[in-house]
């Protein structure tokens, strides 16, 4: 079945540093979504990417969808303590439900 | 509409007992999903409904698990003869599917502990 992996599993940065998480799917995706889960809370939808090579920005967050539609990345510029949480990519393949990635836990310290 | 509602928030049960969880999705949403999440892992798909029809069920889901969405509104997830390995957070999500895929709105989940 479809598998979605993310690296790194965990990253600890100082506030103000940049952060990137990478997402790779075993199969071609029709679209990819990103979610953020704060500790002890449920995942919250951030964004959806549909087109090959698509780039979207949300303030300090930049999302990219690979040309082959099998990978994606999330980059955060100048991290803040409010960015703490686990970031999941989730891919939609041939089935009609999302397959979530393994997640990258981000810790930000002052 | 206050989003996706799940209850109970926590459930502690003895091994072998049956448990049932409820999910009330966003009323305009036609799709409802059940996922399971264990510590340090991503949500794992269990099953989903479009209106009242159950369209897909994970191969990982044993016969002890059953889900219903009788009138296309709220859904229930029942686990029979619970085992310690069933301990997890059970997440419900809903979405509006029509002309394209949309993001899921998750509920706060039901945390199940089997002792």
mmCIF file of C-alpha atoms in Angstrom:
data_model
loop_
_atom_site.group_PDB
_atom_site.id
_atom_site.type_symbol
_atom_site.label_atom_id
_atom_site.label_comp_id
_atom_site.label_asym_id
_atom_site.label_seq_id
_atom_site.Cartn_x
_atom_site.Cartn_y
_atom_site.Cartn_z
ATOM 1 C CA UNK A 1 0.000 0.000 0.000
ATOM 2 C CA UNK A 2 0.900 3.647 -0.178
ATOM 3 C CA UNK A 3 3.556 4.824 2.271
ATOM 4 C CA UNK A 4 4.467 8.383 3.160
ATOM 5 C CA UNK A 5 7.714 9.072 4.969
ATOM 6 C CA UNK A 6 8.995 12.285 6.483
ATOM 7 C CA UNK A 7 12.439 13.421 7.532
ATOM 8 C CA UNK A 8 13.710 14.384 9.950
ATOM 9 C CA UNK A 9 11.687 12.710 12.713
ATOM 10 C CA UNK A 10 12.643 15.454 15.135
ATOM 11 C CA UNK A 11 14.340 18.829 14.949
ATOM 12 C CA UNK A 12 15.298 21.222 17.692
ATOM 13 C CA UNK A 13 16.079 24.805 16.639
ATOM 14 C CA UNK A 14 16.757 28.111 18.314
ATOM 15 C CA UNK A 15 14.116 30.748 17.804
ATOM 16 C CA UNK A 16 14.888 32.681 14.631
ATOM 17 C CA UNK A 17 16.477 29.743 12.813
ATOM 18 C CA UNK A 18 14.892 28.210 9.732
ATOM 19 C CA UNK A 19 13.318 24.745 9.610
ATOM 20 C CA UNK A 20 12.513 22.356 6.770
ATOM 21 C CA UNK A 21 10.699 19.031 6.737
ATOM 22 C CA UNK A 22 10.627 16.717 3.728
ATOM 23 C CA UNK A 23 7.884 14.337 2.694
ATOM 24 C CA UNK A 24 8.247 11.399 0.282
ATOM 25 C CA UNK A 25 5.536 9.129 -1.062
ATOM 26 C CA UNK A 26 6.006 5.628 -2.451
ATOM 27 C CA UNK A 27 3.410 6.415 -5.144
ATOM 28 C CA UNK A 28 2.407 9.406 -7.249
ATOM 29 C CA UNK A 29 -0.082 11.660 -5.482
ATOM 30 C CA UNK A 30 -3.025 13.570 -6.875
ATOM 31 C CA UNK A 31 -2.574 16.134 -4.137
ATOM 32 C CA UNK A 32 -0.835 16.636 -0.834
ATOM 33 C CA UNK A 33 -1.955 18.347 2.348
ATOM 34 C CA UNK A 34 -0.054 19.578 5.381
ATOM 35 C CA UNK A 35 -1.277 19.527 8.974
ATOM 36 C CA UNK A 36 0.094 20.836 12.262
ATOM 37 C CA UNK A 37 -0.528 19.070 15.551
ATOM 38 C CA UNK A 38 0.319 20.890 18.757
ATOM 39 C CA UNK A 39 1.185 18.694 21.767
ATOM 40 C CA UNK A 40 -1.978 17.176 23.216
ATOM 41 C CA UNK A 41 -4.194 18.516 20.429
ATOM 42 C CA UNK A 42 -5.667 17.237 17.179
ATOM 43 C CA UNK A 43 -4.187 17.839 13.703
ATOM 44 C CA UNK A 44 -5.136 21.135 12.074
ATOM 45 C CA UNK A 45 -5.234 21.591 8.302
ATOM 46 C CA UNK A 46 -2.692 24.066 6.950
ATOM 47 C CA UNK A 47 -2.743 23.847 3.159
ATOM 48 C CA UNK A 48 -3.344 21.725 0.073
ATOM 49 C CA UNK A 49 -1.122 21.478 -3.018
ATOM 50 C CA UNK A 50 -2.461 20.049 -6.250
ATOM 51 C CA UNK A 51 -0.278 20.984 -9.214
ATOM 52 C CA UNK A 52 3.132 19.588 -10.104
ATOM 53 C CA UNK A 53 5.841 22.012 -8.939
ATOM 54 C CA UNK A 54 3.336 24.149 -7.035
ATOM 55 C CA UNK A 55 4.650 26.557 -4.393
ATOM 56 C CA UNK A 56 2.412 28.230 -1.817
ATOM 57 C CA UNK A 57 3.245 30.618 0.998
ATOM 58 C CA UNK A 58 1.515 31.366 4.269
ATOM 59 C CA UNK A 59 3.392 34.148 6.050
ATOM 60 C CA UNK A 60 6.648 32.483 7.178
ATOM 61 C CA UNK A 61 5.669 29.030 5.834
ATOM 62 C CA UNK A 62 6.525 27.906 2.293
ATOM 63 C CA UNK A 63 5.112 24.693 0.860
ATOM 64 C CA UNK A 64 6.329 22.956 -2.290
ATOM 65 C CA UNK A 65 4.983 20.026 -4.308
ATOM 66 C CA UNK A 66 7.558 18.142 -6.347
ATOM 67 C CA UNK A 67 7.539 17.979 -10.131
ATOM 68 C CA UNK A 68 6.880 14.241 -10.054
ATOM 69 C CA UNK A 69 4.129 14.694 -7.443
ATOM 70 C CA UNK A 70 5.824 12.200 -5.135
ATOM 71 C CA UNK A 71 7.461 14.584 -2.693
ATOM 72 C CA UNK A 72 6.815 17.800 -0.863
ATOM 73 C CA UNK A 73 8.480 20.120 1.612
ATOM 74 C CA UNK A 74 7.538 22.643 4.255
ATOM 75 C CA UNK A 75 9.976 25.423 5.102
ATOM 76 C CA UNK A 76 9.540 27.778 8.042
ATOM 77 C CA UNK A 77 11.575 30.977 8.001
ATOM 78 C CA UNK A 78 12.694 32.495 11.300
ATOM 79 C CA UNK A 79 10.946 30.048 13.619
ATOM 80 C CA UNK A 80 9.016 31.248 16.652
ATOM 81 C CA UNK A 81 8.038 29.355 19.802
ATOM 82 C CA UNK A 82 4.472 29.274 18.478
ATOM 83 C CA UNK A 83 5.696 26.998 15.643
ATOM 84 C CA UNK A 84 6.260 24.138 18.113
ATOM 85 C CA UNK A 85 4.391 20.967 17.178
ATOM 86 C CA UNK A 86 4.430 18.031 14.817
ATOM 87 C CA UNK A 87 4.025 18.680 11.114
ATOM 88 C CA UNK A 88 2.404 15.971 9.014
ATOM 89 C CA UNK A 89 2.124 15.718 5.288
ATOM 90 C CA UNK A 90 -0.785 13.647 3.998
ATOM 91 C CA UNK A 91 -1.117 12.371 0.467
ATOM 92 C CA UNK A 92 -4.084 11.470 -1.656
ATOM 93 C CA UNK A 93 -3.279 8.700 -4.111
ATOM 94 C CA UNK A 94 -5.720 6.567 -6.059
ATOM 95 C CA UNK A 95 -7.858 5.980 -2.998
ATOM 96 C CA UNK A 96 -10.210 8.610 -1.685
ATOM 97 C CA UNK A 97 -8.661 9.080 1.700
ATOM 98 C CA UNK A 98 -5.472 10.682 2.989
ATOM 99 C CA UNK A 99 -2.431 8.678 3.996
ATOM 100 C CA UNK A 100 -0.558 10.571 6.679
ATOM 101 C CA UNK A 101 3.201 10.752 6.881
ATOM 102 C CA UNK A 102 5.298 9.808 9.871
ATOM 103 C CA UNK A 103 5.552 13.435 11.006
ATOM 104 C CA UNK A 104 8.361 15.791 12.004
ATOM 105 C CA UNK A 105 8.351 17.087 15.556
ATOM 106 C CA UNK A 106 9.663 20.628 15.847
ATOM 107 C CA UNK A 107 10.977 22.026 19.102
ATOM 108 C CA UNK A 108 11.875 25.722 19.299
ATOM 109 C CA UNK A 109 13.786 27.236 22.191
ATOM 110 C CA UNK A 110 14.682 30.822 23.013
ATOM 111 C CA UNK B 1 -21.623 24.814 14.126
ATOM 112 C CA UNK B 2 -18.718 24.355 16.517
ATOM 113 C CA UNK B 3 -16.683 21.895 14.464
ATOM 114 C CA UNK B 4 -16.274 18.142 14.835
ATOM 115 C CA UNK B 5 -17.355 16.828 18.197
ATOM 116 C CA UNK B 6 -16.255 13.520 19.710
ATOM 117 C CA UNK B 7 -17.256 11.826 22.904
ATOM 118 C CA UNK B 8 -16.237 10.613 25.288
ATOM 119 C CA UNK B 9 -12.893 12.415 25.488
ATOM 120 C CA UNK B 10 -11.385 9.601 27.521
ATOM 121 C CA UNK B 11 -12.349 5.978 28.024
ATOM 122 C CA UNK B 12 -10.686 3.461 30.291
ATOM 123 C CA UNK B 13 -11.923 -0.091 29.885
ATOM 124 C CA UNK B 14 -10.956 -3.558 30.946
ATOM 125 C CA UNK B 15 -9.640 -5.976 28.379
ATOM 126 C CA UNK B 16 -12.462 -7.927 26.781
ATOM 127 C CA UNK B 17 -15.086 -5.223 27.212
ATOM 128 C CA UNK B 18 -16.861 -3.502 24.330
ATOM 129 C CA UNK B 19 -16.604 0.238 23.785
ATOM 130 C CA UNK B 20 -18.431 2.680 21.521
ATOM 131 C CA UNK B 21 -17.349 6.154 20.487
ATOM 132 C CA UNK B 22 -19.429 8.854 18.857
ATOM 133 C CA UNK B 23 -18.516 11.513 16.305
ATOM 134 C CA UNK B 24 -20.646 14.467 15.233
ATOM 135 C CA UNK B 25 -19.162 16.011 12.089
ATOM 136 C CA UNK B 26 -19.627 19.489 10.682
ATOM 137 C CA UNK B 27 -23.210 19.421 9.451
ATOM 138 C CA UNK B 28 -22.476 20.516 5.865
ATOM 139 C CA UNK B 29 -19.745 17.886 5.429
ATOM 140 C CA UNK B 30 -20.651 14.749 3.500
ATOM 141 C CA UNK B 31 -17.536 12.719 4.288
ATOM 142 C CA UNK B 32 -16.587 11.341 7.672
ATOM 143 C CA UNK B 33 -13.338 9.539 8.499
ATOM 144 C CA UNK B 34 -12.057 7.527 11.434
ATOM 145 C CA UNK B 35 -8.316 7.448 12.153
ATOM 146 C CA UNK B 36 -6.290 5.987 14.979
ATOM 147 C CA UNK B 37 -3.151 7.601 16.357
ATOM 148 C CA UNK B 38 -0.596 6.190 18.777
ATOM 149 C CA UNK B 39 2.118 8.202 20.484
ATOM 150 C CA UNK B 40 4.740 9.507 18.098
ATOM 151 C CA UNK B 41 2.958 8.246 14.990
ATOM 152 C CA UNK B 42 0.845 9.820 12.287
ATOM 153 C CA UNK B 43 -2.894 9.199 12.093
ATOM 154 C CA UNK B 44 -3.641 5.756 10.632
ATOM 155 C CA UNK B 45 -6.720 5.347 8.445
ATOM 156 C CA UNK B 46 -9.487 3.070 9.702
ATOM 157 C CA UNK B 47 -12.585 3.745 7.612
ATOM 158 C CA UNK B 48 -14.627 6.442 5.922
ATOM 159 C CA UNK B 49 -18.192 7.263 4.900
ATOM 160 C CA UNK B 50 -19.706 9.345 2.189
ATOM 161 C CA UNK B 51 -23.099 10.290 3.548
ATOM 162 C CA UNK B 52 -24.387 7.029 5.067
ATOM 163 C CA UNK B 53 -22.379 4.677 2.846
ATOM 164 C CA UNK B 54 -19.210 3.122 4.241
ATOM 165 C CA UNK B 55 -16.906 3.283 1.231
ATOM 166 C CA UNK B 56 -13.647 1.879 2.515
ATOM 167 C CA UNK B 57 -12.342 -0.011 5.492
ATOM 168 C CA UNK B 58 -8.655 -0.511 6.254
ATOM 169 C CA UNK B 59 -7.273 -4.028 5.888
ATOM 170 C CA UNK B 60 -5.703 -3.426 9.295
ATOM 171 C CA UNK B 61 -9.132 -3.241 10.883
ATOM 172 C CA UNK B 62 -10.069 -6.522 12.463
ATOM 173 C CA UNK B 63 -13.596 -7.915 12.654
ATOM 174 C CA UNK B 64 -13.796 -6.552 16.193
ATOM 175 C CA UNK B 65 -14.137 -3.033 14.792
ATOM 176 C CA UNK B 66 -17.351 -1.765 13.255
ATOM 177 C CA UNK B 67 -18.495 1.697 12.286
ATOM 178 C CA UNK B 68 -21.865 3.104 11.319
ATOM 179 C CA UNK B 69 -23.268 6.366 10.073
ATOM 180 C CA UNK B 70 -26.968 5.516 9.996
ATOM 181 C CA UNK B 71 -28.488 8.754 8.744
ATOM 182 C CA UNK B 72 -25.473 10.312 7.149
ATOM 183 C CA UNK B 73 -24.932 12.572 10.138
ATOM 184 C CA UNK B 74 -23.212 11.323 13.307
ATOM 185 C CA UNK B 75 -21.108 8.161 13.315
ATOM 186 C CA UNK B 76 -20.251 5.528 15.896
ATOM 187 C CA UNK B 77 -17.170 3.342 16.135
ATOM 188 C CA UNK B 78 -17.494 0.177 18.187
ATOM 189 C CA UNK B 79 -14.656 -2.040 19.329
ATOM 190 C CA UNK B 80 -15.665 -5.448 20.638
ATOM 191 C CA UNK B 81 -13.592 -7.570 23.024
ATOM 192 C CA UNK B 82 -10.990 -4.837 23.467
ATOM 193 C CA UNK B 83 -7.305 -5.741 23.652
ATOM 194 C CA UNK B 84 -4.411 -3.776 25.121
ATOM 195 C CA UNK B 85 -3.155 -3.099 21.602
ATOM 196 C CA UNK B 86 -6.339 -1.108 20.935
ATOM 197 C CA UNK B 87 -5.135 1.607 23.312
ATOM 198 C CA UNK B 88 -4.781 4.741 21.181
ATOM 199 C CA UNK B 89 -6.336 8.080 20.321
ATOM 200 C CA UNK B 90 -9.301 7.601 17.984
ATOM 201 C CA UNK B 91 -9.752 10.623 15.755
ATOM 202 C CA UNK B 92 -12.778 11.502 13.692
ATOM 203 C CA UNK B 93 -12.587 13.977 10.813
ATOM 204 C CA UNK B 94 -15.022 15.347 8.291
ATOM 205 C CA UNK B 95 -14.711 17.079 4.946
ATOM 206 C CA UNK B 96 -16.837 18.414 2.124
ATOM 207 C CA UNK B 97 -16.106 16.575 -1.082
ATOM 208 C CA UNK B 98 -17.625 17.881 -4.225
ATOM 209 C CA UNK B 99 -15.608 19.472 -6.952
ATOM 210 C CA UNK B 100 -12.309 18.591 -5.387
ATOM 211 C CA UNK B 101 -10.512 17.455 -2.312
ATOM 212 C CA UNK B 102 -10.692 19.677 0.745
ATOM 213 C CA UNK B 103 -8.880 19.672 4.045
ATOM 214 C CA UNK B 104 -10.071 17.521 6.904
ATOM 215 C CA UNK B 105 -11.425 19.026 10.095
ATOM 216 C CA UNK B 106 -10.520 16.797 13.008
ATOM 217 C CA UNK B 107 -12.284 16.395 16.312
ATOM 218 C CA UNK B 108 -10.415 16.387 19.619
ATOM 219 C CA UNK B 109 -10.425 12.606 19.661
ATOM 220 C CA UNK B 110 -11.304 9.870 22.130
ATOM 221 C CA UNK B 111 -8.376 8.489 24.085
ATOM 222 C CA UNK B 112 -8.890 4.789 24.792
ATOM 223 C CA UNK B 113 -6.908 2.998 27.469
ATOM 224 C CA UNK B 114 -7.393 -0.766 27.765
ATOM 225 C CA UNK B 115 -6.191 -2.166 31.073
#
